[in-house]
Amino acid sequence: MPTQQSTLEGNVGEIFSSIQGEGPLIGRRQIFVRIAGCSLSCSYCDTLGFGKRVGTCRIEHPPASGCFAIIPNPISVKAVKEQIDRLRSPGLHSVSITGGEPLCQHEFVGALADECRSSGMRVYLETNGYSASRFEEIVDVIDFSAIDLKLPSHRACSDSEWPDLIENELACTRISSEKGVYTIVKIVILSGTQASEVEEVCLRLRDIDAFIVLQPASGVQEPKSIDLIHFHEEASRYLGPDKVAVIPQAHKLMGVM
Ligand code: SF4
């Protein structure tokens, strides 16, 4: 008999098995569930095809094969969980719920995370943290959170919307950390990122227990390496050397999704 939670439906872009290419869990095997639709529009976004809801979802099988079946959206929690079970492989670290923006469909995401944990899988949530109230509703079913802090130079939203966005992102970070979730903060560094932007958010993070990743953008917005060194020094000044690292996206180097 399906539970009410498992019949909730969501709009999902893709489900596949790969290796985490970002942050302190780099190199860990994960199943990725990419939620379609996003609340922001960052200038460096590399998942543009999933900025809006999509008509179909592609599902990999067998794991890491690059072969996909296509099914129509929306998809129930139960159906997504069945696909996750088909993709389980030796060495699986966790299920990464990513986007797009998972908080845009937080009830569906919370129910899916709950299902995964009920069968012994840990859940890693990647979010832009645009809604602290939505995050708080699902934080109890998350093991790892990777919260993307947006700087004004990211052009994720209008200048007038940014103060509210950063307050929500910082609130998500605090909630996550206080709930005992392993908390990662990602700050993407672009060629146009200013030291003052990084300094301002690091100052706000200094009493929060989180691991801070400065992630250089690739392509036309790639920053100078000397700037990365300076930003690392600046962030470490507020947060301490053990809590800050410069880590580029490694999945592109590995040639995996
Ligand atoms: S929050 Fe993420 S998915 Fe949304 S536009 Fe920004 S980079 Fe892209």
XYZ file of N, CA and C and ligand atoms in Angstrom:
779
model
N 0.861 -1.198 0.000
C 0.000 0.000 0.000
C 0.902 1.256 0.000
N 0.855 2.086 -1.050
C 1.740 3.249 -1.064
C 1.359 4.269 0.007
N 2.355 4.896 0.640
C 2.056 5.946 1.607
C 1.722 7.214 0.840
N 1.099 8.176 1.540
C 0.742 9.441 0.884
C 2.001 10.138 0.365
N 3.083 10.028 1.172
C 4.341 10.658 0.792
C 4.871 10.096 -0.521
N 4.797 8.764 -0.663
C 5.423 8.140 -1.830
C 4.663 8.419 -3.118
N 3.418 8.911 -3.016
C 2.666 9.226 -4.234
C 2.854 10.693 -4.643
N 3.559 11.492 -3.823
C 3.855 12.877 -4.224
C 4.613 12.857 -5.544
N 4.331 13.829 -6.402
C 4.993 13.843 -7.712
C 5.882 15.074 -7.859
N 6.965 14.906 -8.619
C 7.882 16.015 -8.859
C 8.319 16.052 -10.305
N 8.920 17.178 -10.667
C 9.456 17.337 -12.011
C 10.969 17.131 -11.942
N 11.433 16.038 -12.556
C 12.838 15.632 -12.454
C 13.467 15.662 -13.845
N 14.697 16.169 -13.920
C 15.377 16.279 -15.213
C 16.156 15.036 -15.598
N 16.888 14.477 -14.637
C 17.677 13.275 -14.923
C 18.046 12.553 -13.635
N 18.268 11.245 -13.773
C 18.701 10.400 -12.654
C 19.844 9.549 -13.189
N 21.002 9.615 -12.543
C 22.151 8.868 -13.054
C 23.144 8.585 -11.925
N 24.090 7.695 -12.223
C 25.114 7.329 -11.249
C 26.457 7.894 -11.715
N 27.181 8.522 -10.809
C 28.484 9.082 -11.207
C 29.360 9.297 -9.972
N 30.341 10.175 -10.142
C 31.288 10.480 -9.063
C 31.145 11.953 -8.722
N 31.043 12.255 -7.439
C 30.920 13.655 -7.027
C 32.180 14.425 -7.443
N 31.974 15.521 -8.130
C 33.119 16.274 -8.655
C 33.377 17.585 -7.953
N 32.649 17.858 -6.863
C 32.819 19.154 -6.194
C 32.999 18.963 -4.687
N 33.720 19.888 -4.082
C 33.744 19.998 -2.628
C 34.480 18.888 -1.901
N 34.327 18.845 -0.570
C 35.094 17.893 0.244
C 34.725 16.427 0.021
N 33.574 16.137 -0.580
C 33.210 14.742 -0.869
C 33.603 14.348 -2.297
N 34.494 15.096 -2.884
C 34.971 14.829 -4.239
C 35.459 13.376 -4.344
N 35.092 12.738 -5.446
C 35.540 11.364 -5.673
C 34.608 10.304 -5.109
N 33.589 10.705 -4.342
C 32.654 9.710 -3.778
C 31.618 9.332 -4.840
N 31.253 8.050 -4.809
C 30.239 7.553 -5.739
C 28.844 7.986 -5.256
N 28.084 8.564 -6.144
C 26.741 9.005 -5.778
C 25.743 8.680 -6.886
N 24.483 8.593 -6.514
C 23.391 8.617 -7.487
C 22.850 10.049 -7.465
N 22.730 10.644 -8.638
C 22.294 12.035 -8.747
C 20.846 12.086 -9.213
N 20.040 12.843 -8.491
C 18.657 13.108 -8.919
C 18.580 14.607 -9.175
N 18.446 14.973 -10.448
C 18.457 16.399 -10.786
C 17.028 16.924 -10.904
N 16.660 17.766 -9.949
C 15.334 18.379 -9.936
C 15.309 19.479 -11.003
N 14.258 19.521 -11.805
C 14.177 20.541 -12.869
C 13.454 21.790 -12.352
N 13.928 22.941 -12.808
C 13.346 24.224 -12.399
C 14.226 24.892 -11.363
N 14.448 26.205 -11.531
C 15.306 26.937 -10.594
C 14.708 28.311 -10.304
N 15.029 28.824 -9.113
C 14.524 30.130 -8.677
C 15.452 31.267 -9.088
N 16.661 30.942 -9.569
C 17.658 31.978 -9.867
C 18.132 31.868 -11.320
N 19.036 32.763 -11.710
C 19.560 32.707 -13.091
C 21.017 33.188 -13.083
N 21.904 32.384 -12.524
C 23.311 32.769 -12.365
C 24.009 32.865 -13.721
N 24.935 33.800 -13.825
C 25.609 34.024 -15.112
C 26.478 32.842 -15.526
N 26.900 32.029 -14.564
C 27.826 30.926 -14.868
C 27.136 29.563 -14.894
N 25.804 29.542 -14.859
C 25.071 28.276 -14.701
C 25.472 27.261 -15.774
N 25.801 26.032 -15.335
C 26.151 24.986 -16.305
C 25.061 23.912 -16.407
N 23.879 24.224 -15.853
C 22.742 23.302 -16.010
C 21.546 24.073 -16.578
N 21.818 24.900 -17.590
C 20.781 25.777 -18.143
C 19.558 25.006 -18.629
N 19.759 23.802 -19.136
C 18.634 23.003 -19.638
C 17.643 22.637 -18.550
N 18.033 22.830 -17.276
C 17.155 22.450 -16.176
C 16.749 23.668 -15.343
N 16.857 24.849 -15.935
C 16.428 26.071 -15.254
C 14.910 26.145 -15.156
N 14.222 25.443 -16.058
C 12.758 25.391 -16.036
C 12.323 23.934 -15.949
N 11.050 23.730 -15.602
C 10.537 22.355 -15.549
C 10.566 21.756 -16.949
N 10.719 20.446 -17.023
C 10.879 19.779 -18.322
C 9.805 18.695 -18.500
N 9.517 18.391 -19.761
C 8.438 17.441 -20.065
C 8.812 15.993 -19.801
N 10.114 15.688 -19.918
C 10.548 14.299 -19.734
C 11.798 14.242 -18.851
N 12.013 13.060 -18.293
C 13.187 12.807 -17.449
C 14.012 11.705 -18.098
N 15.334 11.848 -18.120
C 16.154 10.751 -18.647
C 16.762 9.978 -17.474
N 16.704 8.673 -17.593
C 17.120 7.801 -16.490
C 18.174 6.829 -16.981
N 19.331 6.862 -16.333
C 20.436 6.001 -16.752
C 20.232 4.558 -16.278
N 20.608 3.632 -17.125
C 20.646 2.235 -16.707
C 21.399 1.434 -17.750
N 22.356 0.564 -17.392
C 22.841 0.299 -16.031
C 23.650 1.470 -15.467
N 24.056 1.390 -14.184
C 24.790 2.489 -13.559
C 26.045 2.869 -14.339
N 26.281 4.191 -14.491
C 27.481 4.747 -15.139
C 27.668 4.254 -16.566
N 26.588 3.855 -17.239
C 26.689 3.337 -18.612
C 26.569 4.437 -19.655
N 25.969 5.572 -19.277
C 25.699 6.608 -20.272
C 24.519 6.252 -21.170
N 23.802 5.161 -20.868
C 22.600 4.779 -21.635
C 21.375 5.235 -20.850
N 20.438 5.852 -21.555
C 19.299 6.461 -20.865
C 17.965 6.035 -21.460
N 16.997 5.857 -20.564
C 15.603 5.714 -20.986
C 14.912 7.049 -20.691
N 13.866 7.349 -21.440
C 13.147 8.616 -21.251
C 11.747 8.312 -20.729
N 11.356 8.996 -19.651
C 9.990 8.816 -19.146
C 9.345 10.195 -18.942
N 8.005 10.276 -19.012
C 7.359 11.593 -18.880
C 7.311 12.089 -17.440
N 7.337 13.404 -17.274
C 7.112 14.055 -15.981
C 5.632 14.349 -15.825
N 5.103 14.509 -14.601
C 5.807 14.374 -13.326
C 5.995 12.904 -12.940
N 6.894 12.679 -11.960
C 7.235 11.330 -11.515
C 6.999 11.244 -10.004
N 6.444 10.128 -9.565
C 6.174 9.990 -8.122
C 7.463 9.684 -7.360
N 7.442 9.974 -6.069
C 8.565 9.628 -5.192
C 8.856 8.134 -5.301
N 7.796 7.337 -5.305
C 7.966 5.878 -5.358
C 8.706 5.474 -6.643
N 8.332 6.096 -7.767
C 8.970 5.739 -9.042
C 10.435 6.182 -9.068
N 10.736 7.365 -8.516
C 12.140 7.819 -8.475
C 12.955 6.892 -7.581
N 12.356 6.504 -6.462
C 13.077 5.609 -5.539
C 13.364 4.258 -6.209
N 12.425 3.770 -7.018
C 12.666 2.506 -7.729
C 13.862 2.634 -8.671
N 13.972 3.791 -9.323
C 15.111 4.002 -10.231
C 16.419 4.105 -9.439
N 16.363 4.745 -8.288
C 17.555 4.836 -7.431
C 17.992 3.428 -7.024
N 17.037 2.597 -6.665
C 17.369 1.221 -6.257
C 18.025 0.457 -7.410
N 17.557 0.710 -8.639
C 18.161 0.043 -9.813
C 19.598 0.513 -10.044
N 19.901 1.730 -9.611
C 21.243 2.293 -9.848
C 22.205 2.056 -8.682
N 21.737 1.431 -7.614
C 22.638 1.192 -6.462
C 23.801 0.319 -6.898
N 24.996 0.681 -6.448
C 26.200 -0.056 -6.867
C 27.141 -0.165 -5.674
N 28.114 -1.082 -5.753
C 29.094 -1.167 -4.657
C 29.806 0.182 -4.492
N 30.050 0.562 -3.269
C 30.778 1.808 -3.016
C 29.912 3.047 -3.032
N 28.596 2.860 -3.125
C 27.728 4.045 -3.144
C 27.863 4.814 -1.826
N 28.143 6.106 -1.934
C 28.293 6.932 -0.737
C 26.962 7.527 -0.301
N 26.217 8.091 -1.280
C 24.983 8.792 -0.928
C 24.201 9.135 -2.186
N 22.979 9.594 -1.960
C 22.135 10.083 -3.068
C 22.223 11.603 -3.058
N 22.655 12.170 -4.175
C 22.765 13.624 -4.294
C 21.507 14.163 -4.962
N 20.773 14.991 -4.231
C 19.600 15.649 -4.825
C 20.052 17.051 -5.202
N 20.051 17.311 -6.516
C 20.641 18.532 -7.041
C 19.658 19.195 -8.006
N 20.138 20.165 -8.754
C 19.194 20.853 -9.647
C 19.880 21.439 -10.856
N 19.168 22.470 -11.428
C 17.990 23.189 -10.929
C 18.087 23.498 -9.438
N 16.916 23.684 -8.841
C 16.881 23.999 -7.414
C 15.909 23.092 -6.675
N 16.425 22.170 -5.859
C 15.556 21.246 -5.127
C 14.511 21.923 -4.238
N 14.837 23.082 -3.661
C 13.859 23.702 -2.747
C 12.614 24.201 -3.474
N 12.682 24.339 -4.806
C 11.474 24.731 -5.562
C 10.397 23.650 -5.457
N 10.800 22.403 -5.139
C 9.852 21.296 -4.971
C 10.169 20.608 -3.639
N 10.172 21.400 -2.580
C 10.733 20.896 -1.317
C 9.937 19.746 -0.707
N 8.608 19.726 -0.898
C 7.828 18.631 -0.301
C 8.181 17.303 -0.978
N 8.283 17.344 -2.291
C 8.680 16.153 -3.056
C 10.093 15.714 -2.647
N 10.996 16.679 -2.556
C 12.393 16.373 -2.202
C 12.485 15.806 -0.782
N 11.740 16.385 0.144
C 11.747 15.879 1.513
C 11.235 14.442 1.582
N 10.174 14.161 0.831
C 9.613 12.801 0.836
C 10.593 11.817 0.193
N 11.262 12.251 -0.870
C 12.239 11.376 -1.532
C 13.429 11.108 -0.604
N 13.909 12.158 0.052
C 15.039 11.996 0.980
C 14.666 11.033 2.103
N 13.460 11.165 2.597
C 12.979 10.290 3.668
C 12.959 8.828 3.207
N 12.479 8.601 1.989
C 12.436 7.233 1.425
C 13.848 6.660 1.313
N 14.781 7.479 0.832
C 16.164 7.008 0.664
C 16.763 6.617 2.006
N 16.550 7.468 2.996
C 17.125 7.180 4.315
C 16.481 5.951 4.954
N 15.194 5.735 4.640
C 14.515 4.552 5.193
C 15.141 3.270 4.680
N 15.775 3.333 3.504
C 16.448 2.107 3.036
C 17.960 2.209 3.157
N 18.409 3.021 4.107
C 19.815 3.000 4.493
C 20.745 3.840 3.643
N 20.179 4.692 2.787
C 21.056 5.542 1.959
C 21.125 6.950 2.556
N 22.326 7.513 2.547
C 22.479 8.877 3.036
C 22.110 9.872 1.932
N 21.697 11.066 2.346
C 21.211 12.062 1.382
C 22.073 13.319 1.433
N 22.490 13.749 0.249
C 23.317 14.956 0.078
C 22.463 15.949 -0.721
N 22.181 17.091 -0.138
C 21.335 18.085 -0.823
C 22.183 19.250 -1.308
N 22.102 19.522 -2.606
C 22.761 20.711 -3.167
C 21.688 21.761 -3.388
N 21.874 22.940 -2.808
C 20.821 23.954 -2.911
C 21.408 25.352 -3.009
N 20.627 26.261 -3.636
C 21.050 27.667 -3.628
C 20.524 28.386 -2.380
N 19.765 27.677 -1.546
C 19.350 28.221 -0.254
C 18.434 29.436 -0.326
N 17.631 29.532 -1.382
C 16.836 30.756 -1.558
C 15.686 30.886 -0.550
N 15.318 29.754 0.093
C 14.214 29.800 1.058
C 14.596 29.048 2.331
N 14.903 29.816 3.384
C 15.275 29.173 4.659
C 14.094 28.414 5.256
N 12.861 28.918 5.043
C 11.701 28.228 5.621
C 11.495 26.870 4.955
N 11.671 26.793 3.641
C 11.557 25.498 2.951
C 12.685 24.555 3.384
N 13.882 25.105 3.511
C 15.023 24.285 3.923
C 14.765 23.688 5.308
N 14.260 24.519 6.193
C 14.019 24.066 7.567
C 13.004 22.923 7.612
N 12.066 22.924 6.662
C 11.044 21.859 6.642
C 11.631 20.494 6.292
N 12.781 20.478 5.593
C 13.311 19.177 5.151
C 14.683 18.842 5.754
N 15.229 19.733 6.561
C 16.602 19.528 7.037
C 16.758 18.236 7.846
N 15.703 17.788 8.497
C 15.822 16.593 9.341
C 16.004 15.305 8.546
N 15.811 15.343 7.224
C 16.005 14.124 6.424
C 17.237 14.255 5.509
N 18.160 15.137 5.883
C 19.371 15.368 5.091
C 20.606 15.047 5.927
N 21.593 14.412 5.303
C 22.846 14.099 5.995
C 23.952 15.091 5.659
N 23.971 15.556 4.414
C 24.994 16.504 3.949
C 24.268 17.626 3.196
N 24.644 18.861 3.466
C 24.073 19.946 2.657
C 25.219 20.726 2.020
N 25.053 21.057 0.744
C 26.017 21.916 0.043
C 25.237 23.150 -0.393
N 25.475 24.244 0.323
C 24.686 25.464 0.099
C 25.533 26.461 -0.688
N 24.953 26.896 -1.805
C 25.650 27.747 -2.758
C 25.388 29.210 -2.395
N 26.385 29.926 -1.890
C 26.180 31.339 -1.576
C 26.413 32.180 -2.827
N 25.455 33.014 -3.151
C 25.550 33.842 -4.357
C 26.076 35.236 -4.012
N 27.079 35.659 -4.749
C 27.640 37.004 -4.587
C 26.964 37.930 -5.591
N 26.979 39.246 -5.350
C 26.356 40.157 -6.330
C 26.901 39.954 -7.743
N 28.204 39.656 -7.871
C 28.797 39.494 -9.216
C 28.299 38.248 -9.934
N 27.610 37.344 -9.232
C 27.074 36.141 -9.892
C 25.843 36.441 -10.728
N 25.216 37.619 -10.473
C 24.012 38.010 -11.222
C 22.936 36.914 -11.142
N 22.781 36.346 -9.956
C 21.775 35.289 -9.765
C 20.362 35.852 -9.719
N 20.265 37.126 -9.325
C 18.967 37.798 -9.212
C 19.239 39.295 -9.370
N 18.193 40.113 -9.266
C 18.400 41.562 -9.394
C 19.112 42.094 -8.142
N 19.733 43.258 -8.273
C 20.449 43.850 -7.128
C 19.510 44.050 -5.944
N 18.247 44.426 -6.237
C 17.316 44.697 -5.132
C 16.895 43.402 -4.419
N 16.977 42.259 -5.107
C 16.583 40.980 -4.494
C 17.733 40.329 -3.711
N 18.969 40.747 -4.001
C 20.126 40.045 -3.428
C 20.188 40.071 -1.894
N 19.908 41.209 -1.224
C 20.003 41.176 0.247
C 19.110 40.101 0.867
N 17.903 39.923 0.328
C 17.003 38.888 0.861
C 17.557 37.491 0.556
N 18.124 37.341 -0.651
C 18.691 36.041 -1.028
C 19.820 35.645 -0.079
N 20.758 36.550 0.150
C 21.916 36.178 0.981
C 21.485 35.910 2.431
N 20.464 36.638 2.912
C 19.976 36.361 4.275
C 19.425 34.936 4.360
N 18.663 34.535 3.350
C 18.116 33.177 3.329
C 19.225 32.137 3.244
N 20.212 32.384 2.396
C 21.314 31.423 2.235
C 22.095 31.255 3.535
N 22.368 32.381 4.202
C 23.093 32.305 5.473
C 22.244 31.619 6.542
N 20.934 31.871 6.511
C 20.040 31.213 7.476
C 20.023 29.698 7.236
N 19.998 29.277 5.975
C 20.050 27.835 5.666
C 21.332 27.231 6.231
N 22.438 27.930 6.049
C 23.733 27.445 6.520
C 23.716 27.274 8.037
N 23.152 28.252 8.710
C 23.097 28.189 10.177
C 22.193 27.045 10.635
N 21.024 26.937 10.020
C 20.075 25.870 10.396
C 20.737 24.505 10.196
N 21.363 24.327 9.051
C 21.998 23.057 8.707
C 23.045 22.682 9.744
N 23.902 23.630 10.038
C 24.983 23.385 10.989
C 24.433 23.089 12.391
N 23.440 23.872 12.809
C 22.886 23.679 14.160
C 22.134 22.352 14.282
N 21.647 21.828 13.167
C 20.937 20.540 13.184
C 21.900 19.355 13.110
N 23.207 19.645 13.025
C 24.193 18.569 12.980
C 24.404 17.966 11.606
N 23.882 18.622 10.574
C 24.105 18.173 9.196
C 25.531 18.581 8.805
N 26.250 17.711 8.089
C 27.583 18.096 7.593
C 27.360 19.211 6.568
N 27.847 20.400 6.865
C 27.470 21.582 6.085
C 28.634 22.111 5.253
N 28.369 22.211 3.963
C 29.366 22.716 3.015
C 28.810 24.011 2.421
N 29.649 25.034 2.374
C 29.248 26.274 1.704
C 30.099 26.409 0.456
N 29.441 26.566 -0.681
C 30.186 26.734 -1.938
C 30.085 28.189 -2.380
N 31.237 28.780 -2.691
C 31.255 30.135 -3.245
C 31.993 30.060 -4.586
N 31.275 30.282 -5.660
C 31.907 30.239 -6.982
C 32.676 31.546 -7.199
N 33.914 31.407 -7.646
C 34.766 32.572 -7.905
C 34.874 32.785 -9.417
N 34.466 33.969 -9.846
C 34.514 34.327 -11.272
C 35.663 35.298 -11.517
N 35.967 35.558 -12.789
C 37.020 36.539 -13.098
C 36.644 37.916 -12.556
N 35.339 38.194 -12.456
C 34.910 39.516 -11.990
C 34.601 39.582 -10.501
N 34.845 38.507 -9.758
C 34.538 38.517 -8.316
C 35.499 39.453 -7.576
N 34.928 40.269 -6.692
C 35.729 41.228 -5.931
C 36.067 40.670 -4.544
N 37.259 41.021 -4.048
C 37.677 40.560 -2.714
C 36.676 40.993 -1.647
N 36.100 42.190 -1.814
C 35.162 42.700 -0.802
C 33.911 41.826 -0.701
N 33.478 41.229 -1.811
C 32.286 40.353 -1.782
C 32.573 39.103 -0.962
N 33.756 38.507 -1.208
C 34.128 37.283 -0.504
C 34.300 37.587 0.987
N 34.934 38.708 1.256
C 35.193 39.101 2.650
C 33.874 39.277 3.406
N 32.909 39.925 2.765
C 31.636 40.205 3.442
C 30.921 38.916 3.853
N 30.880 37.932 2.946
C 30.151 36.704 3.318
C 30.957 35.874 4.316
N 32.283 35.873 4.201
C 33.094 35.099 5.153
C 32.955 35.655 6.573
N 32.860 36.959 6.654
C 32.641 37.607 7.955
C 31.344 37.099 8.577
N 30.323 36.931 7.761
C 29.006 36.477 8.250
C 29.015 34.977 8.598
N 30.016 34.244 8.054
C 30.054 32.789 8.275
C 30.925 32.395 9.460
N 31.602 33.359 10.073
C 32.705 32.977 10.973
C 32.268 32.240 12.224
N 30.997 32.398 12.659
C 30.575 31.639 13.849
C 29.718 30.427 13.481
N 29.765 30.006 12.213
C 28.975 28.844 11.773
C 29.926 27.695 11.466
N 29.559 26.480 11.916
C 30.412 25.316 11.681
C 30.130 24.771 10.279
N 30.920 25.197 9.317
C 30.722 24.764 7.927
C 32.072 24.702 7.229
N 32.145 23.870 6.198
C 33.359 23.771 5.385
C 33.152 24.654 4.155
N 34.078 25.584 3.923
C 33.891 26.571 2.857
C 34.727 26.180 1.633
N 34.060 26.074 0.502
C 34.748 25.754 -0.752
C 34.720 26.969 -1.666
N 35.903 27.434 -2.041
C 35.999 28.472 -3.072
C 36.188 27.726 -4.386
N 35.200 27.814 -5.260
C 35.218 27.000 -6.484
C 35.436 27.890 -7.710
N 36.604 27.822 -8.325
C 36.836 28.663 -9.503
C 35.944 28.254 -10.674
N 35.347 29.249 -11.331
C 34.559 28.965 -12.536
C 35.515 28.535 -13.640
N 34.989 27.769 -14.599
C 35.813 27.411 -15.757
C 35.285 28.161 -16.977
N 36.069 28.163 -18.053
C 35.626 28.830 -19.281
C 35.902 30.322 -19.254
N 35.037 31.103 -19.906
C 35.319 32.527 -20.104
C 35.361 33.320 -18.809
N 34.726 32.807 -17.760
C 34.721 33.554 -16.487
C 35.757 33.011 -15.491
N 36.695 32.209 -15.971
C 37.703 31.627 -15.081
C 38.537 32.729 -14.420
N 38.709 32.668 -13.087
C 39.494 33.714 -12.405
C 40.991 33.470 -12.541
N 41.773 34.514 -12.222
C 43.235 34.349 -12.197
C 43.618 33.549 -10.956
N 44.659 32.697 -11.097
C 45.051 31.866 -9.953
C 45.541 32.720 -8.785
N 46.157 33.857 -9.061
C 46.630 34.704 -7.954
C 45.450 35.231 -7.137
N 44.315 35.470 -7.813
C 43.120 35.919 -7.077
C 42.614 34.819 -6.149
N 42.693 33.568 -6.619
C 42.241 32.450 -5.769
C 43.060 32.383 -4.492
N 44.373 32.609 -4.647
C 45.263 32.589 -3.472
C 44.856 33.707 -2.498
N 44.613 34.880 -3.057
C 44.255 36.015 -2.185
C 42.911 35.770 -1.496
N 41.943 35.243 -2.244
C 40.622 34.986 -1.650
C 40.722 33.916 -0.562
N 41.569 32.908 -0.805
C 41.756 31.863 0.212
C 42.347 32.463 1.484
N 43.323 33.338 1.311
C 43.942 33.981 2.482
C 42.895 34.793 3.240
N 42.073 35.521 2.475
C 41.049 36.379 3.075
C 40.035 35.539 3.852
N 39.548 34.460 3.214
C 38.543 33.613 3.865
C 39.133 32.938 5.104
N 40.385 32.485 5.005
C 41.028 31.794 6.136
C 41.210 32.723 7.325
N 41.372 33.993 7.034
C 41.548 34.968 8.110
C 40.326 34.956 9.047
N 39.137 34.782 8.471
C 37.908 34.778 9.284
C 37.536 33.381 9.780
N 37.852 32.362 8.981
C 37.289 31.036 9.253
C 38.323 30.014 9.717
N 39.581 30.303 9.586
C 40.626 29.347 9.979
C 41.015 28.463 8.808
N 42.276 28.023 8.786
C 42.786 27.285 7.620
C 42.156 25.917 7.408
N 41.630 25.290 8.472
C 41.054 23.942 8.299
C 39.686 23.964 7.637
N 39.055 25.118 7.606
C 37.670 25.184 7.123
C 37.536 25.756 5.724
N 38.654 26.077 5.076
C 38.568 26.717 3.757
C 39.448 25.982 2.754
N 38.912 25.722 1.564
C 39.716 25.088 0.509
C 39.299 25.617 -0.856
N 40.279 25.723 -1.741
C 39.987 26.018 -3.151
C 39.890 24.669 -3.854
N 38.722 24.364 -4.400
C 38.522 23.063 -5.071
C 37.803 23.295 -6.397
N 38.444 23.016 -7.526
C 37.762 23.165 -8.817
C 36.809 22.000 -9.072
N 35.968 22.136 -10.087
C 35.075 21.029 -10.466
C 35.914 19.926 -11.107
N 35.922 18.743 -10.489
C 36.776 17.666 -10.986
C 36.065 16.738 -11.965
N 34.719 16.727 -11.957
C 34.037 15.791 -12.862
C 34.315 16.133 -14.322
N 34.558 17.425 -14.599
C 34.876 17.808 -15.977
C 36.250 17.244 -16.373
N 37.194 17.242 -15.416
C 38.523 16.676 -15.685
C 38.437 15.165 -15.877
N 37.544 14.521 -15.096
C 37.415 13.067 -15.163
C 36.611 12.606 -16.372
N 35.902 13.566 -16.991
C 35.081 13.204 -18.146
C 33.831 12.438 -17.760
N 33.333 12.675 -16.513
C 32.082 12.025 -16.100
C 31.006 13.087 -15.960
N 29.743 12.654 -15.874
C 28.637 13.610 -15.761
C 28.684 14.340 -14.440
S 21.181 28.309 -8.676
Fe 22.339 26.693 -9.710
S 20.906 25.819 -11.204
Fe 20.052 27.792 -10.555
S 20.792 29.251 -12.099
Fe 22.257 29.285 -10.386
S 23.854 27.791 -10.951
Fe 22.069 27.395 -12.286
